[in-house]
Amino acid sequence: MSRAKLDYLDELEAEAIHIMREVAGQFERPALLFSGGKDSITLVRLAEKAFRPGKFPFPLVHIDTGHNFQETIQYRDDMIARLGEKLIVGYVQDDIDAGRVVEQTGKNASRNQLQTVTLLNTIAKYEFDACIGGARRDEEKARAKERVFSVRDEFGQWNPKLQRPELWDLYNGKIHKGENVRVFPISNWTELDVWNYIRREGIALPSIYFAHQRDVITRNGQLMAASPFLNMDEEDVVERKTVRFRTVGDMSCTAAVESEAFEIDNIINEISASRISERGARLDDKVSEAAMEDRKKGGYF
């Protein structure tokens, strides 16, 4: 097909497939990090296009905080049953029980930061040398300066000052023993690109991405789903609102937005008019000005 006949989604798709095949060719034990969110679901569709009719050359890895939206877990299990691919689950609760991490306390307690230890332990246990993730540069400023092939040292840490050039889409996956690479095939996509691709491909998503009725409380100016995972007190007033989630994470740190977007076209129109990043609904990014970069330096996704 000539370049003139390719639309921009075809070009983004071709780039992502190329990157995935580079991972398969350069690394011995890669994995695809799966959260149940729209970006990792998009990665699964890209993996199907890159490697079908064969099996994926990597397992899917989910780091389960135990505080997930039930809709996300159900989607994950149904998807794995449909695909017939291998799923590895690392449980944060196991690290809490073993004393490797300490559960946070207080009103804004979350297990989100605890995921890093579980992720690094899972990488070490299975000796993964590359982990494919769905991070995009438009999400957050720390992610904006990360390369497609992002090298992590033997402690899983990221040094933003030691990144490799990626001229002419050439990716260097050479690493020392104990190091690993985080790979971001859709780094150059925007939130709107992902939604347009999902619409074009007819990809099913967890229902929480679409407008629905839910009990919520207002905390730190954000609408949080009322759940047993939130440390609620008499100041928290539960209200029933029509909301949806732009991003999917731990229930204790992922906020909803009021929305009447019941269909994908409505969501695309809503995003097109928005001036706030989807990460604006993540309380874990508001801990400090450099919250995301600090977590990434420590080994976070």
XYZ file of C-alpha atoms in Angstrom:
301
model
C 0.000 0.000 0.000
C 1.381 3.418 -0.937
C 2.006 6.024 1.749
C -0.634 8.241 0.136
C -3.294 5.638 0.951
C -2.302 5.331 4.602
C -4.166 7.463 7.113
C -2.468 8.534 10.334
C -3.899 5.604 12.307
C -2.352 3.183 9.822
C 1.018 4.878 10.317
C 0.757 4.755 14.113
C -0.312 1.115 13.934
C 2.573 0.190 11.614
C 5.090 1.894 13.922
C 3.714 0.075 16.986
C 3.744 -3.309 15.235
C 7.333 -2.693 14.136
C 8.331 -1.931 17.739
C 6.614 -5.078 19.036
C 8.408 -7.209 16.477
C 11.689 -5.552 17.462
C 11.029 -6.643 21.033
C 10.338 -10.204 19.911
C 13.532 -10.218 17.859
C 15.911 -8.570 20.336
C 14.912 -10.009 23.712
C 14.832 -13.500 25.175
C 12.105 -13.123 27.814
C 9.761 -10.224 27.026
C 6.379 -9.622 28.646
C 3.388 -7.366 27.985
C 2.225 -5.414 31.039
C -1.572 -5.483 31.126
C -3.658 -3.250 33.387
C -7.103 -3.725 31.866
C -7.072 -0.111 30.706
C -7.702 1.078 27.171
C -4.000 1.518 26.348
C -2.964 -2.006 27.323
C -6.075 -3.354 25.575
C -4.930 -1.505 22.448
C -1.503 -3.153 22.848
C -3.175 -6.559 22.861
C -4.917 -5.769 19.570
C -1.597 -4.618 18.100
C 0.053 -7.840 19.313
C -2.645 -9.829 17.535
C -1.882 -7.979 14.321
C 1.858 -8.385 14.804
C 1.944 -12.122 15.591
C -1.255 -13.898 14.604
C -1.947 -16.614 13.541
C 0.878 -17.660 15.883
C 0.923 -17.300 19.654
C 2.248 -14.166 21.302
C 6.018 -14.426 21.946
C 5.402 -13.154 25.476
C 2.970 -13.627 28.355
C 0.652 -10.918 29.633
C 1.532 -9.680 33.133
C -0.967 -8.021 35.445
C 0.049 -6.460 38.763
C -3.057 -6.848 40.906
C -3.388 -4.378 43.792
C -6.481 -6.131 45.128
C -8.227 -2.748 44.846
C -9.185 -3.004 41.189
C -12.508 -2.218 39.588
C -14.379 -5.508 39.301
C -15.326 -4.633 35.726
C -11.622 -4.531 34.844
C -10.864 -7.943 36.364
C -13.858 -9.501 34.613
C -12.736 -7.997 31.295
C -9.207 -9.348 31.837
C -10.403 -12.877 32.536
C -12.810 -12.895 29.587
C -10.104 -11.568 27.254
C -7.567 -14.208 28.305
C -10.159 -16.947 27.790
C -10.836 -15.593 24.296
C -7.181 -15.177 23.319
C -5.829 -18.390 24.837
C -2.639 -16.570 25.862
C -0.661 -16.952 29.103
C -1.432 -14.573 31.968
C 0.901 -14.033 34.931
C -0.543 -12.156 37.915
C 1.581 -10.549 40.614
C -0.371 -9.791 43.785
C 0.429 -6.758 45.945
C -1.281 -8.531 48.836
C 1.426 -11.221 48.741
C 4.110 -8.574 49.272
C 2.111 -7.004 52.095
C 1.702 -10.387 53.788
C 5.434 -11.111 53.394
C 6.377 -7.746 54.908
C 8.103 -6.501 51.763
C 5.809 -3.459 51.633
C 3.736 -1.696 54.256
C 0.104 -0.817 53.645
C -0.488 2.928 53.718
C -2.780 4.419 56.333
C -4.779 7.613 56.473
C -7.657 9.023 54.514
C -5.853 9.079 51.164
C -4.149 5.692 51.537
C -3.587 3.804 48.282
C -1.855 0.668 47.100
C -0.797 2.272 43.837
C 2.801 3.005 44.878
C 3.129 -0.480 46.371
C 2.772 -1.936 42.865
C 6.390 -1.046 42.097
C 7.774 -3.656 44.493
C 5.414 -6.323 43.154
C 6.312 -5.428 39.571
C 10.059 -5.609 40.235
C 9.667 -8.906 42.104
C 7.667 -10.356 39.208
C 10.279 -9.203 36.679
C 13.036 -10.795 38.778
C 11.115 -14.024 39.366
C 10.486 -14.666 35.660
C 13.716 -12.988 34.493
C 11.938 -10.690 32.055
C 14.405 -8.620 30.046
C 11.799 -6.414 28.353
C 8.365 -5.273 29.482
C 5.980 -3.733 26.962
C 3.751 -1.008 28.400
C 1.044 1.345 27.195
C 2.504 4.661 28.416
C 2.173 7.614 26.040
C 4.142 10.845 25.873
C 1.043 13.055 25.943
C -0.095 11.721 29.325
C 2.392 13.357 31.651
C 5.621 15.363 31.463
C 7.852 12.595 32.887
C 6.549 10.205 30.241
C 7.069 12.872 27.587
C 10.852 12.632 27.950
C 11.112 8.850 28.053
C 12.362 6.890 25.045
C 10.478 4.063 23.303
C 13.165 1.648 24.572
C 13.680 2.810 28.155
C 16.539 1.034 29.926
C 16.192 0.246 33.649
C 19.188 -0.689 35.767
C 19.600 -3.843 37.843
C 17.428 -2.254 40.548
C 14.654 -1.448 38.077
C 15.401 2.254 38.265
C 15.138 4.784 35.428
C 17.753 7.495 34.913
C 16.314 10.200 32.622
C 19.832 11.485 31.929
C 21.041 8.146 30.545
C 18.775 7.533 27.580
C 19.730 6.180 24.201
C 19.212 8.002 20.902
C 16.563 6.487 18.648
C 17.432 8.002 15.284
C 15.634 6.695 12.179
C 13.452 4.388 14.347
C 16.461 2.257 15.268
C 16.122 0.732 18.727
C 19.058 -0.529 20.773
C 17.995 -3.330 23.113
C 21.487 -4.312 24.273
C 21.564 -4.563 28.071
C 23.742 -5.982 30.833
C 22.677 -8.927 32.942
C 20.088 -7.864 35.507
C 18.940 -4.843 33.523
C 15.645 -4.698 31.665
C 13.977 -2.458 29.135
C 10.528 -0.927 29.297
C 9.132 -0.601 25.786
C 6.340 1.780 24.786
C 4.973 1.019 21.296
C 2.229 3.661 21.477
C 4.438 6.376 22.971
C 3.698 8.678 20.022
C -0.092 8.226 20.252
C -2.431 10.667 21.964
C -5.512 9.824 24.013
C -7.629 10.819 21.024
C -5.575 8.581 18.715
C -6.232 5.616 21.020
C -9.975 6.249 21.048
C -10.127 6.700 17.278
C -8.220 3.429 16.873
C -10.551 1.644 19.295
C -13.536 2.912 17.287
C -11.996 1.895 13.974
C -11.070 -1.585 15.206
C -14.319 -2.162 17.090
C -12.432 -3.033 20.295
C -14.575 -3.835 23.322
C -13.684 -2.080 26.592
C -14.610 -2.395 30.274
C -17.956 -0.724 30.882
C -16.492 1.846 33.304
C -15.112 3.811 30.337
C -18.684 4.690 29.380
C -21.172 6.838 31.270
C -23.033 4.968 34.007
C -24.675 5.549 37.360
C -22.341 5.131 40.360
C -22.135 6.077 44.014
C -19.314 8.584 44.454
C -17.816 10.899 47.032
C -15.978 14.162 46.438
C -12.391 14.110 47.705
C -9.692 16.666 46.935
C -12.021 18.109 44.311
C -12.306 14.748 42.511
C -15.174 12.262 42.233
C -14.061 8.949 43.748
C -16.036 5.722 43.471
C -17.476 4.854 46.877
C -15.941 1.498 47.764
C -14.598 -0.500 50.713
C -11.075 0.429 49.536
C -11.555 4.106 50.400
C -11.011 5.162 54.003
C -14.290 7.045 54.354
C -15.497 9.017 57.370
C -18.463 11.192 58.370
C -17.232 14.025 56.142
C -17.641 11.906 53.010
C -21.103 12.298 51.492
C -22.131 9.562 49.068
C -23.954 10.804 45.982
C -25.360 9.025 42.951
C -24.004 10.549 39.746
C -23.666 9.742 36.069
C -19.921 9.341 35.544
C -17.275 7.563 33.542
C -13.537 6.928 33.975
C -10.996 8.318 31.502
C -8.200 6.212 32.972
C -8.239 2.928 34.875
C -6.104 2.230 37.915
C -6.422 1.407 41.585
C -9.916 2.361 42.859
C -8.353 4.340 45.691
C -6.556 6.782 43.376
C -8.604 6.876 40.159
C -11.237 9.600 39.906
C -14.300 9.696 37.696
C -15.628 12.566 35.609
C -19.260 13.532 35.234
C -20.267 12.538 31.739
C -23.184 11.745 29.458
C -20.910 9.903 27.005
C -22.694 6.574 26.664
C -21.249 5.787 23.221
C -17.742 5.922 21.790
C -18.554 8.808 19.446
C -19.713 10.836 22.470
C -16.430 10.037 24.253
C -14.358 11.192 21.285
C -16.317 14.454 21.120
C -15.882 14.908 24.874
C -12.108 14.365 24.729
C -11.753 16.678 21.724
C -13.261 19.507 23.787
C -11.340 18.729 26.990
C -8.393 20.835 28.140
C -7.402 18.482 30.972
C -5.179 15.413 30.560
C -6.661 12.056 31.498
C -3.954 11.830 34.186
C -5.647 14.810 35.804
C -8.032 12.245 37.281
C -5.242 10.323 39.042
C -4.683 11.355 42.653
C -1.343 9.502 42.717
C 0.037 12.061 40.225
C -0.845 14.927 42.567
C 1.332 13.857 45.499
C 4.021 16.250 44.273
C 5.018 18.183 41.161
C 7.399 15.359 40.194
C 5.275 12.454 41.469
C 5.347 10.412 38.251
C 9.057 10.951 37.606
C 9.917 9.989 41.182
C 7.918 6.753 40.861
C 9.501 5.928 37.508
C 12.984 6.448 38.950
C 12.043 3.904 41.600
C 10.939 1.288 39.070
C 7.290 2.185 38.401
C 5.678 1.308 35.055
